Amino acid sequence: MALKHSFIPSSTSCMLKANHHPLRICKNHISFRPFSQSSSPTFSNSFIPKSTTPSPLFLSFLEEEDEEEEEEEVDEEEEEETQQLNEPEDDPIRRFFLTRAAIQGSDPEPDPGREGKLSLQENRKTSWRLSSIADSTQDGEDEVEGIPNSLLETLSPSSKIEGVVSGIVEKAKNLPENVTLGEVLGEFEGRVGQKDCEEVLGLLGNEGLVVDCLYFFEWMGLNEHSLVTPRAYTILFPILGRAGMSKELLVLFKNLPNRKGFKDVHVYNAAISGLLCCRRYDDAWEVCESMETNSVQPDHVTSSIMITLMRKRGNSAKEAWELFEKMNEEGVKWSLEVAGALIKSFCDEGLKKEALIIQLEMEKRGISSNAIVYNTLMHAYCKSNQIEEAEGLFAEMKRKKIAPTSATYNILMDVYSRRFQPEVVEKLLQEMEDAGLEPNVKSYTCLISAYGRLRKMSDLAANAFLRMTKVGIKPTSHSYTALIHAYSVSGWHDKAYTAFENMQREGIKPSIETYTALLDAFRRAGDTQTLMKIWKMMIRDKIGGTRVTFNILLDGFAKQGCYVEARDVICEFGKLGLQPTVMTYNMLINAYARGGQESRLPQLLKEMAALNLKPDSVTYSTMIYAFIRVRDFKRAFYFHKQMVKNRQVPDAESYEKLRAILDVKAAIKNRKDKSAIMGIVRSSMGLLKEKKKGKKDEFWKNRKKGARFHGGQQ
């Protein structure tokens, strides 16, 4: 998530004080030892290579059900500590502060600001605002999906917020410019308890006020009796992780109070989860390793997070299993979260049978599967286009009385959408509503895509889009992309562009897939001017194209005879690292052949050879048809011979059609060749009769064939 304004100006720093231990958060880079290929992070013993391949998560790991009992013990210990702090009533220093606090109400001059506060500058940013977390993660759910709900959601907003909690939250929402939250909380000193502070942190995090969370956390530590608790850290770390503020998270973690209760497994799990959201995998490994150094025993939540981290880094499922076995030997038991993380790792590698074995082993140990585990397995089978197996798992869910979720139906609707079966998607949507589940934007997007993939059904796709908006569901970029593709397939390029304009008017940022679908619409229409306009729009918005975008632009320009623009596309995308492929040259060869430029085809073959690209069956077939079209049978037969020699024969049906055309042309050519050869043989053997040359009369030019003249004129 990106800050709309800088959190801290470059010339200032923020002093956070937790339990009278000041720590400074600066804009300067905080350096940590990176893990290289040679020295990979280890858990007890290193065996994991470094990789950075991200993949989507699925589990909500860190649930607080097992944490409640331990948190109660921690709270009791903290209450004992506060009681011990409250015992010395005869302390003169304490009496001084108490009398000073009582006099302060009548003192018109307030105390000077505390040290470490942000010094306000004249040219300072007008405000500190963070874009909404919900908005930034709506289209990118894969980035935080699978991180524990209990940590990511922090505290669910109360239906009724009263007292000091509501007062602090309202002040945070209505802060004046150039004022931090800690500067306006003087009236709440002594009125707020630790539980209230934890609730405020959670509510501020849910509102997306991450910077205010930091200032409030600082204020908690600067109170006479520190209000910072281990629970406050477990709430704050995931909030910082979702906001991408990994540096601040690491500073807070490095300066954890060295007191009992703060070196707790729940605090470490929250820190690892936050770093996992920021994709700071190496730092997350360091935090996990520090658990062993500080004698903190990992639990099943730690194991599930680390397995997820390995999957995101690109480690194999085998390595994840080895890590689990190692942690299992150290006392970490099987749980639903751990088994789910392992199943996800194996499913992502296509090892579906192994994932089913893990599920069976889990159920043998008395751990029942939930909807998330079945969704993971169904998604893996759907990716492999094994719809029957996915349907079998869906039936098994119902047989075990496991209620399907919206994600379950969306998985099935997506696979049937890709199989061009919109009627099945409609039935699943109706079944979903009958089960009491409300279809979401993904459900309707699957329906729009199902109709859009079929020609002459774009009107039904548009109706599905209208149905979605009527029920109050806001479309996403994926929804508009599916609608634009539907218009493109049906040849309604004008409506596609209108949908694109509506999308921009609603403030929805088009994705690269949206631009690609729009380009395809005008490629089909042959409108090169609009193609160029959209391409320039992409360059202006700094949206890099994909290989599909590259091929659509190239084909669109080349087929309309804009060979210079087609060459420009190859050059521009080459700068982006997308070099020409065999498909690129196949499109160029086809365009030159359709434009009557068959003489340029051998030159294109030389370019392919220079780039070490071997022609395939499409290349040869295109060239053969091009030369047959201009009755250059000699070159057509030559490239057919090259095609057979290089073993690039197309499929049986296409080759049979090509051979039929070549055989007809070969028969005509052979007859002519046979007549010429027989004439040469007879001439050399002296068998040809010499034609007698008669004397031409003066009227031989006007003589008609077969005309006979009899006598004189009548």
XYZ file of C-alpha atoms in Angstrom:
714
model
C 0.000 0.000 0.000
C 1.379 3.362 -0.928
C 1.179 6.485 1.193
C -0.520 9.390 -0.483
C 1.731 11.725 1.552
C 4.984 10.885 3.220
C 4.560 9.512 6.704
C 7.581 11.327 8.100
C 9.414 14.230 6.412
C 12.997 13.549 5.499
C 14.335 16.093 7.948
C 12.331 14.841 10.916
C 12.042 11.698 12.924
C 9.446 10.170 15.154
C 10.316 9.107 18.683
C 8.400 6.078 19.851
C 8.676 5.226 23.498
C 7.501 1.855 24.704
C 7.659 1.244 28.431
C 10.216 4.048 28.901
C 12.490 2.645 26.171
C 12.702 5.323 23.491
C 13.198 4.181 19.919
C 13.540 6.369 16.858
C 11.864 5.759 13.516
C 13.724 7.585 10.768
C 13.485 7.763 7.026
C 17.012 6.470 6.737
C 17.432 2.998 5.412
C 17.581 0.264 8.025
C 20.032 -2.353 6.859
C 19.742 -5.997 7.751
C 21.854 -8.884 6.675
C 20.313 -10.218 3.474
C 20.199 -13.915 2.757
C 22.078 -14.893 -0.353
C 22.009 -18.039 -2.406
C 24.952 -19.399 -0.493
C 23.715 -18.519 2.976
C 20.011 -19.213 3.095
C 17.939 -18.644 6.235
C 17.565 -21.644 8.442
C 15.232 -22.977 11.018
C 17.579 -24.734 13.402
C 19.506 -26.135 10.416
C 19.559 -24.439 7.037
C 18.255 -26.259 4.001
C 16.113 -23.711 2.188
C 17.369 -21.873 -0.926
C 16.280 -18.340 -1.620
C 13.594 -17.576 -4.151
C 11.181 -14.760 -4.649
C 8.332 -16.329 -6.583
C 5.101 -15.176 -5.028
C 1.935 -17.175 -5.163
C -1.513 -16.564 -3.740
C -2.377 -17.756 -0.193
C -5.586 -19.246 1.000
C -5.683 -19.896 4.714
C -6.616 -17.619 7.552
C -3.951 -18.915 9.858
C -3.490 -17.138 13.102
C -6.761 -17.664 14.873
C -7.079 -16.390 18.388
C -9.082 -19.284 19.782
C -5.960 -20.939 21.225
C -4.538 -17.601 22.346
C -7.297 -16.496 24.713
C -6.179 -18.600 27.699
C -2.557 -17.510 27.350
C -3.580 -13.873 26.939
C -5.548 -14.083 30.175
C -2.400 -15.322 31.937
C -0.399 -12.466 30.445
C -3.036 -9.954 31.547
C -2.925 -11.315 35.108
C 0.848 -10.969 35.172
C 0.617 -7.397 33.898
C -1.970 -6.532 36.546
C 0.399 -7.859 39.207
C 3.156 -5.658 37.808
C 0.928 -2.578 37.825
C -0.075 -3.326 41.392
C 3.573 -3.498 42.358
C 4.115 -0.127 40.678
C 1.165 1.337 42.563
C 2.349 0.120 45.998
C 4.928 2.844 46.914
C 2.372 5.539 47.775
C 4.967 7.312 49.946
C 7.325 7.910 47.084
C 8.045 11.690 47.024
C 8.562 11.721 43.269
C 5.189 10.104 42.731
C 3.511 12.588 45.078
C 5.154 15.407 43.105
C 3.702 14.171 39.822
C 0.261 13.668 41.374
C 0.151 17.181 42.835
C 1.507 18.595 39.559
C -1.255 16.845 37.609
C -3.868 18.317 39.946
C -2.477 21.851 39.612
C -2.109 21.539 35.849
C -5.870 21.970 35.322
C -5.732 25.533 36.678
C -2.456 26.417 34.993
C -3.174 28.527 31.888
C 0.187 27.799 30.378
C 0.489 24.242 29.108
C 3.665 22.239 29.428
C 6.107 22.308 26.542
C 5.855 19.503 24.044
C 7.520 16.229 24.869
C 10.903 15.442 23.447
C 10.891 13.385 20.319
C 7.747 14.917 18.856
C 7.709 15.895 15.227
C 9.009 19.421 14.746
C 6.624 21.301 12.477
C 8.179 23.012 9.459
C 6.928 25.823 7.285
C 7.095 23.878 4.034
C 5.870 20.686 5.542
C 3.284 18.432 3.943
C -0.178 19.628 4.817
C -1.408 16.328 6.179
C -0.571 12.699 6.656
C -3.146 10.505 5.027
C -2.933 6.853 4.097
C -4.988 5.374 1.306
C -7.601 2.947 2.523
C -6.340 -0.529 3.179
C -9.607 -2.017 1.986
C -9.342 -0.194 -1.327
C -5.766 -1.219 -1.951
C -6.321 -4.861 -1.197
C -9.608 -5.240 -3.031
C -7.980 -6.060 -6.353
C -4.913 -7.628 -4.865
C -6.326 -10.057 -2.368
C -3.589 -12.546 -3.094
C -1.048 -10.347 -1.346
C -2.632 -10.768 2.080
C -4.823 -13.799 1.507
C -3.924 -16.562 3.875
C -2.548 -14.307 6.566
C -4.428 -14.836 9.797
C -7.810 -13.208 10.035
C -7.338 -12.617 13.724
C -4.250 -10.550 13.005
C -5.184 -8.859 9.754
C -8.620 -7.830 10.911
C -7.210 -6.818 14.327
C -10.339 -5.878 16.207
C -13.654 -6.046 14.444
C -15.453 -2.722 14.797
C -17.914 -2.702 17.640
C -21.535 -2.121 16.871
C -21.590 0.542 19.596
C -18.483 2.439 20.630
C -18.788 4.569 23.713
C -16.652 6.508 26.150
C -12.988 7.353 25.744
C -12.547 4.881 22.877
C -15.046 6.663 20.683
C -13.582 10.021 21.679
C -10.062 9.051 20.615
C -11.258 7.527 17.332
C -13.263 10.654 16.499
C -10.262 12.870 17.210
C -8.145 10.710 14.892
C -10.724 11.035 12.129
C -11.012 14.813 12.495
C -7.416 15.812 13.110
C -6.506 19.337 12.005
C -3.642 19.795 9.592
C -0.061 19.598 10.863
C -1.177 18.034 14.149
C -0.440 14.497 15.294
C -2.811 12.361 17.316
C -0.597 12.313 20.387
C -0.719 16.089 20.639
C -4.504 16.196 21.148
C -4.875 13.398 23.698
C -3.904 15.349 26.796
C -7.450 15.239 28.122
C -7.448 11.423 28.047
C -4.384 10.934 30.279
C -5.294 8.816 33.266
C -8.703 7.943 31.822
C -7.649 5.213 29.408
C -6.866 1.625 30.328
C -4.842 -0.993 28.527
C -7.910 -2.724 27.111
C -9.208 0.589 25.815
C -5.896 1.264 24.065
C -5.946 -2.143 22.410
C -9.467 -1.495 21.149
C -8.460 1.937 19.828
C -5.497 0.431 17.931
C -7.738 -2.135 16.297
C -10.358 0.431 15.303
C -7.769 2.814 13.865
C -6.302 -0.067 11.873
C -9.707 -1.003 10.492
C -10.259 2.621 9.472
C -6.939 2.654 7.584
C -5.405 5.299 9.903
C -2.073 3.523 10.183
C 0.006 6.641 10.861
C -2.344 7.587 13.667
C -1.874 4.078 15.056
C 1.846 4.759 15.349
C 1.344 8.100 17.064
C -1.203 6.587 19.427
C 1.169 3.728 20.211
C 3.846 6.311 21.012
C 1.391 8.122 23.287
C 0.640 4.838 25.072
C 4.311 4.412 25.939
C 4.758 8.033 27.057
C 2.085 7.796 29.752
C 3.141 7.820 33.382
C 2.304 4.144 33.575
C 2.984 2.613 30.200
C -0.146 1.303 28.531
C 1.790 -0.853 26.053
C 0.985 -4.558 26.358
C 2.001 -7.633 24.360
C -1.515 -7.663 22.947
C -0.935 -4.140 21.595
C 2.066 -5.410 19.636
C 0.069 -8.334 18.210
C -2.526 -5.817 16.976
C -0.064 -3.237 15.630
C 2.346 -5.535 13.731
C -0.229 -6.868 11.204
C -1.582 -3.338 10.688
C 1.902 -2.118 9.762
C 2.388 -5.154 7.542
C -0.778 -4.469 5.580
C 0.323 -0.865 5.103
C 3.744 -1.963 3.825
C 5.557 -0.240 6.706
C 8.104 -2.978 7.286
C 10.859 -0.652 8.504
C 8.708 0.708 11.317
C 7.631 -2.835 12.189
C 11.250 -3.996 12.429
C 12.232 -1.024 14.590
C 9.434 -1.801 17.024
C 10.310 -5.491 17.074
C 14.012 -4.853 17.666
C 13.075 -2.663 20.654
C 10.615 -4.988 22.311
C 10.644 -4.478 26.116
C 12.856 -7.037 27.808
C 10.114 -8.064 30.197
C 8.166 -11.202 30.752
C 5.159 -11.431 28.449
C 6.663 -9.497 25.559
C 8.883 -12.380 24.461
C 5.775 -14.357 23.610
C 5.035 -16.619 20.653
C 1.947 -14.573 19.747
C 4.035 -11.404 19.412
C 6.526 -13.247 17.187
C 3.742 -14.714 15.070
C 2.267 -11.246 14.568
C 5.665 -9.836 13.527
C 6.263 -12.671 11.046
C 2.772 -12.207 9.600
C 3.299 -8.486 9.134
C 6.623 -9.014 7.373
C 5.012 -11.694 5.233
C 2.419 -9.149 4.074
C 5.279 -6.815 3.075
C 7.062 -9.678 1.290
C 10.089 -9.197 3.516
C 10.759 -12.911 3.580
C 14.373 -12.734 4.748
C 13.479 -10.521 7.693
C 10.629 -12.876 8.576
C 13.132 -15.741 8.650
C 15.373 -13.752 10.991
C 12.451 -13.171 13.344
C 11.682 -16.887 13.314
C 15.303 -17.753 14.050
C 15.353 -15.297 16.938
C 12.615 -17.354 18.611
C 15.129 -20.117 19.230
C 17.685 -17.607 20.519
C 15.188 -16.114 22.975
C 13.872 -19.523 24.074
C 10.427 -18.947 22.584
C 8.729 -22.204 21.677
C 7.006 -22.063 18.232
C 3.459 -23.321 17.986
C 1.248 -24.637 15.179
C 0.525 -21.086 14.026
C 4.240 -20.431 13.592
C 4.561 -23.632 11.589
C 1.694 -22.735 9.256
C 3.082 -19.234 8.658
C 6.569 -20.534 7.878
C 5.193 -23.125 5.442
C 3.270 -20.338 3.739
C 6.400 -18.184 3.658
C 8.354 -20.991 1.984
C 5.658 -21.351 -0.651
C 5.703 -17.645 -1.360
C 9.477 -17.672 -1.691
C 9.243 -20.442 -4.249
C 10.565 -23.315 -2.160
C 9.316 -26.747 -3.108
C 6.596 -28.632 -1.285
C 9.170 -31.257 -0.333
C 11.191 -28.642 1.545
C 8.032 -27.434 3.276
C 7.313 -30.999 4.379
C 10.870 -31.364 5.711
C 10.451 -28.163 7.727
C 7.175 -29.441 9.166
C 8.781 -32.747 10.146
C 11.591 -30.873 11.877
C 9.149 -28.687 13.795
C 6.985 -31.706 14.577
C 9.976 -33.337 16.237
C 10.373 -30.188 18.341
C 6.845 -30.476 19.671
C 4.669 -28.686 17.116
C 1.566 -30.819 16.611
C -0.729 -31.296 13.645
C -3.481 -28.728 13.244
C -5.949 -27.602 10.630
C -3.808 -24.559 9.788
C -0.618 -26.582 9.317
C -2.308 -29.256 7.222
C -4.034 -26.605 5.128
C -0.742 -24.829 4.444
C 0.883 -28.114 3.401
C -2.058 -29.015 1.138
C -1.830 -25.612 -0.530
C 1.916 -26.049 -1.133
C 1.423 -29.435 -2.787
C -1.569 -28.246 -4.838
C 0.378 -25.288 -6.212
C 2.954 -27.708 -7.615
C 0.245 -29.885 -9.152
C 0.799 -32.707 -6.648
C -2.879 -33.314 -6.063
C -2.594 -36.960 -5.027
C -0.049 -36.085 -2.341
C -2.357 -33.311 -1.126
C -5.204 -35.823 -0.799
C -2.910 -38.113 1.210
C -2.186 -35.251 3.632
C -5.923 -34.614 3.953
C -6.569 -38.285 4.763
C -3.750 -38.303 7.328
C -5.178 -35.169 8.897
C -8.613 -36.731 9.249
C -7.103 -39.923 10.692
C -5.667 -37.767 13.469
C -9.131 -36.456 14.268
C -8.829 -33.101 12.466
C -11.837 -32.540 10.225
C -11.454 -30.743 6.912
C -13.213 -27.447 6.449
C -14.460 -25.584 3.389
C -11.091 -23.886 2.853
C -9.281 -27.227 2.465
C -11.871 -28.464 -0.027
C -11.719 -25.170 -1.922
C -7.959 -25.569 -2.275
C -8.250 -29.100 -3.619
C -11.095 -28.170 -5.992
C -9.152 -25.216 -7.320
C -6.147 -27.434 -8.028
C -8.260 -29.901 -10.015
C -10.022 -27.098 -11.891
C -6.662 -25.633 -12.909
C -5.830 -29.016 -14.419
C -9.217 -29.043 -16.194
C -10.285 -32.123 -14.216
C -13.813 -30.930 -13.637
C -15.171 -34.385 -12.758
C -12.804 -34.695 -9.781
C -13.710 -31.180 -8.648
C -17.413 -32.045 -8.833
C -16.692 -35.179 -6.791
C -15.071 -33.113 -4.038
C -18.042 -30.736 -4.127
C -20.417 -33.665 -3.645
C -18.230 -34.986 -0.819
C -18.492 -31.621 0.928
C -22.271 -31.817 0.838
C -22.219 -35.427 2.010
C -20.115 -34.456 5.026
C -22.454 -31.519 5.685
C -19.690 -28.971 5.137
C -21.403 -25.804 3.957
C -19.915 -24.509 0.689
C -18.777 -20.893 0.689
C -18.958 -18.232 -1.992
C -15.416 -19.153 -2.999
C -16.531 -22.763 -3.567
C -19.166 -21.723 -6.077
C -16.855 -19.179 -7.679
C -14.251 -21.882 -8.342
C -16.802 -24.038 -10.146
C -18.294 -21.091 -12.029
C -14.865 -20.043 -13.242
C -14.016 -23.446 -14.683
C -17.396 -23.747 -16.447
C -16.942 -20.226 -17.761
C -13.652 -21.259 -19.360
C -15.432 -24.275 -20.867
C -18.002 -22.060 -22.645
C -20.958 -23.282 -20.574
C -22.858 -20.191 -19.390
C -26.019 -22.184 -18.677
C -24.168 -24.174 -15.990
C -22.837 -20.938 -14.498
C -26.411 -19.633 -14.290
C -27.505 -22.792 -12.448
C -24.622 -22.510 -9.978
C -25.467 -18.862 -9.378
C -29.073 -19.781 -8.621
C -27.971 -22.651 -6.354
C -25.680 -20.232 -4.555
C -28.572 -17.859 -3.857
C -30.808 -20.747 -2.728
C -28.114 -21.755 -0.215
C -28.345 -18.318 1.380
C -25.077 -17.018 -0.070
C -24.969 -13.669 -1.785
C -23.117 -13.686 -5.123
C -20.182 -11.287 -5.124
C -18.404 -9.454 -7.897
C -16.357 -12.540 -8.787
C -19.524 -14.580 -9.268
C -21.007 -12.110 -11.734
C -17.655 -11.661 -13.470
C -17.599 -15.408 -14.171
C -21.083 -15.138 -15.688
C -20.110 -12.148 -17.847
C -16.997 -13.967 -19.003
C -18.965 -17.133 -19.811
C -21.289 -15.226 -22.156
C -18.471 -13.090 -23.492
C -16.429 -16.042 -24.674
C -19.224 -17.023 -27.055
C -19.944 -15.071 -30.210
C -23.247 -13.263 -30.602
C -23.888 -13.434 -26.844
C -22.483 -10.074 -25.850
C -26.010 -8.797 -25.174
C -26.415 -11.475 -22.486
C -23.032 -10.503 -21.058
C -24.214 -6.885 -20.888
C -27.419 -8.025 -19.152
C -25.357 -9.903 -16.556
C -23.331 -6.746 -15.985
C -26.508 -4.734 -15.432
C -27.842 -7.382 -13.037
C -24.682 -6.979 -10.986
C -24.975 -3.205 -10.763
C -28.696 -3.356 -9.917
C -28.051 -5.437 -6.791
C -25.537 -2.841 -5.620
C -22.283 -4.653 -6.436
C -19.562 -2.305 -7.636
C -17.758 -3.614 -10.731
C -14.006 -4.148 -10.697
C -11.456 -3.922 -13.466
C -11.935 -7.658 -14.060
C -15.674 -7.156 -14.596
C -15.109 -4.418 -17.153
C -12.395 -6.481 -18.844
C -14.835 -9.381 -19.294
C -17.472 -7.014 -20.694
C -15.019 -5.373 -23.126
C -13.884 -8.802 -24.300
C -17.522 -9.790 -24.899
C -18.038 -6.737 -27.102
C -14.742 -7.457 -28.873
C -15.687 -11.019 -29.803
C -19.043 -9.862 -31.178
C -17.443 -7.081 -33.225
C -18.945 -4.195 -31.230
C -15.766 -2.165 -30.858
C -17.656 1.096 -30.292
C -19.465 -0.346 -27.278
C -16.162 -1.715 -26.007
C -14.669 1.769 -26.034
C -17.775 3.185 -24.343
C -17.417 0.616 -21.549
C -13.767 1.618 -21.216
C -14.735 5.288 -20.837
C -17.385 4.404 -18.242
C -14.749 2.497 -16.331
C -12.449 5.520 -16.218
C -15.342 7.799 -15.300
C -16.104 5.615 -12.265
C -12.509 5.911 -11.090
C -11.590 2.270 -11.735
C -8.021 1.966 -12.952
C -7.757 -0.192 -16.095
C -5.385 -3.121 -15.866
C -3.102 -4.431 -18.578
C -5.740 -7.086 -19.324
C -8.319 -4.337 -19.864
C -6.091 -2.542 -22.365
C -5.315 -5.815 -24.115
C -9.029 -6.645 -24.542
C -9.684 -3.141 -25.877
C -6.798 -3.400 -28.354
C -8.141 -6.740 -29.552
C -11.541 -5.153 -30.257
C -10.025 -2.571 -32.606
C -7.631 -5.114 -34.125
C -10.663 -7.127 -35.193
C -12.267 -3.951 -36.554
C -9.104 -2.978 -38.470
C -9.020 0.519 -36.923
C -5.291 1.255 -36.812
C -5.754 4.884 -35.738
C -7.556 3.894 -32.536
C -5.012 1.133 -32.004
C -2.249 3.728 -32.061
C -4.264 6.009 -29.749
C -4.750 3.275 -27.142
C -1.099 2.252 -27.374
C 0.033 5.837 -26.744
C -2.384 5.971 -23.802
C -0.702 2.905 -22.335
C 2.756 4.441 -22.773
C 1.556 7.671 -21.145
C 0.139 5.792 -18.139
C 3.351 3.714 -17.925
C 1.537 0.414 -18.349
C 3.885 -2.207 -19.709
C 2.433 -4.670 -22.154
C 2.566 -8.432 -22.098
C 3.340 -10.879 -24.881
C -0.363 -10.997 -25.771
C -0.480 -7.193 -26.028
C 2.589 -7.296 -28.259
C 1.080 -9.853 -30.634
C -2.272 -8.035 -30.856
C -0.631 -4.728 -31.766
C 1.673 -6.374 -34.294
C -1.119 -8.308 -35.983
C -3.410 -5.282 -36.015
C -0.898 -3.067 -37.813
C 0.568 -5.709 -40.119
C -2.760 -6.974 -41.482
C -3.757 -3.452 -42.503
C -0.520 -2.945 -44.419
C 1.082 -0.676 -41.777
C 4.416 -2.464 -41.953
C 6.415 0.474 -40.566
C 4.209 0.655 -37.468
C 4.471 -3.134 -37.088
C 8.261 -2.869 -37.117
C 8.019 -0.063 -34.527
C 6.007 -2.363 -32.256
C 8.742 -5.011 -32.499
C 11.375 -2.402 -31.636
C 9.494 -0.889 -28.684
C 8.623 -4.198 -27.089
C 12.193 -5.356 -27.646
C 13.256 -2.552 -25.325
C 10.932 -4.020 -22.695
C 12.606 -7.416 -23.024
C 9.950 -9.005 -25.231
C 11.958 -10.287 -28.168
C 10.278 -11.578 -31.362
C 9.237 -15.219 -31.409
C 8.226 -17.659 -34.136
C 4.609 -16.511 -33.705
C 5.730 -12.922 -34.301
C 7.264 -13.808 -37.644
C 4.325 -16.014 -38.571
C 2.046 -12.996 -38.239
C 4.454 -10.868 -40.279
C 4.698 -13.522 -43.018
C 0.919 -13.795 -43.174
C 0.531 -10.002 -43.348
C 3.137 -9.617 -46.121
C 1.564 -12.487 -48.091
C -1.943 -10.988 -47.823
C -0.579 -7.628 -48.919
C 1.035 -8.965 -52.079
C 4.565 -8.691 -50.654
C 5.507 -12.344 -51.144
C 8.939 -11.336 -52.410
C 9.802 -10.261 -48.843
C 9.101 -13.681 -47.348
C 12.582 -15.207 -47.921
C 14.077 -12.157 -46.177
C 11.901 -12.802 -43.137
C 13.197 -16.380 -43.025
C 16.751 -15.022 -42.967
C 15.830 -12.758 -40.029
C 14.462 -15.777 -38.170
C 17.678 -17.688 -38.786
C 19.702 -14.724 -37.469
C 17.676 -14.831 -34.226
C 18.016 -18.645 -33.962
C 14.292 -19.102 -34.523
C 13.311 -22.292 -36.313
C 10.281 -22.110 -38.642
C 7.383 -24.307 -37.624
C 4.551 -25.896 -39.616
C 2.546 -22.641 -39.578
C 5.490 -20.756 -41.089
C 5.924 -23.193 -43.955
C 2.188 -23.579 -44.614
C 1.709 -19.800 -44.768
C 4.555 -19.432 -47.271
C 3.337 -22.325 -49.435
C -0.168 -20.872 -49.688
C 1.313 -17.435 -50.419
C 3.256 -18.708 -53.441
C 0.343 -20.868 -54.676
C -1.823 -17.741 -54.628
C 0.532 -16.009 -57.106
C 1.032 -19.248 -59.133
C 4.700 -19.518 -58.185
C 4.611 -23.314 -57.956
C 8.355 -23.696 -58.067
C 8.837 -21.947 -54.708
C 5.723 -23.609 -53.281
C 7.140 -27.069 -54.028
C 10.534 -25.996 -52.673
C 9.166 -24.912 -49.270
C 7.014 -28.037 -49.123
C 10.155 -30.063 -49.529
C 11.842 -28.019 -46.749
C 8.834 -28.548 -44.491
C 8.969 -32.325 -44.891
C 12.747 -32.361 -44.557
C 12.659 -30.412 -41.250
C 9.789 -32.556 -39.926
C 7.435 -29.613 -39.475
C 4.366 -31.221 -41.050
C 1.072 -29.784 -39.697
C -1.791 -31.858 -38.343
C -3.317 -34.545 -40.556
C -6.398 -32.577 -41.640
C -4.464 -29.431 -42.588
C -1.749 -31.378 -44.361
C -4.292 -33.410 -46.333
C -5.858 -30.192 -47.624
C -2.434 -28.786 -48.541
C -1.365 -31.970 -50.340
C -4.588 -32.043 -52.365
C -3.842 -28.565 -53.712
C -0.202 -29.407 -54.412
C -1.096 -32.684 -56.175
C -3.401 -30.887 -58.611
C -0.717 -28.332 -59.413
C 1.910 -31.066 -59.678
C -0.215 -33.029 -62.173
C -0.537 -30.004 -64.460
C 3.153 -29.288 -64.152
C 4.064 -32.904 -64.825
C 1.974 -33.000 -68.018
C 3.745 -29.966 -69.342
C 7.113 -31.316 -68.296
C 6.347 -34.681 -69.923
C 5.399 -33.037 -73.226
C 8.572 -30.961 -73.201
C 10.781 -33.957 -72.360
C 9.244 -36.136 -75.119
C 9.833 -33.376 -77.633
C 13.485 -33.178 -76.651
C 13.920 -36.949 -76.916
C 12.296 -37.200 -80.322
C 14.316 -34.301 -81.641
C 17.566 -35.857 -80.504
C 16.603 -39.181 -82.111
C 15.507 -37.594 -85.365
C 11.955 -38.768 -85.033
C 10.337 -35.398 -85.422
C 8.876 -34.671 -88.851
C 9.918 -31.436 -90.328
C 7.047 -29.150 -91.129
C 6.886 -28.048 -94.720
C 7.012 -24.347 -95.041
C 4.564 -23.201 -97.722
C 4.675 -19.907 -99.477
C 2.584 -17.302 -97.777
C 0.159 -15.428 -99.935
C -0.333 -11.744 -99.530
C -3.605 -12.216 -97.672
C -2.340 -14.731 -95.045
C -2.929 -12.310 -92.162
C -6.647 -12.022 -92.973
C -7.194 -15.725 -93.402
C -9.587 -17.350 -90.930
C -9.047 -20.830 -89.642
C -11.308 -23.374 -91.336
C -12.457 -20.891 -93.943
C -12.705 -22.246 -97.513
C -12.808 -20.199 -100.657
C -14.534 -21.650 -103.702
C -13.841 -20.179 -107.135
C -14.549 -16.573 -107.857
C -17.090 -14.214 -106.487
C -20.687 -14.825 -107.209
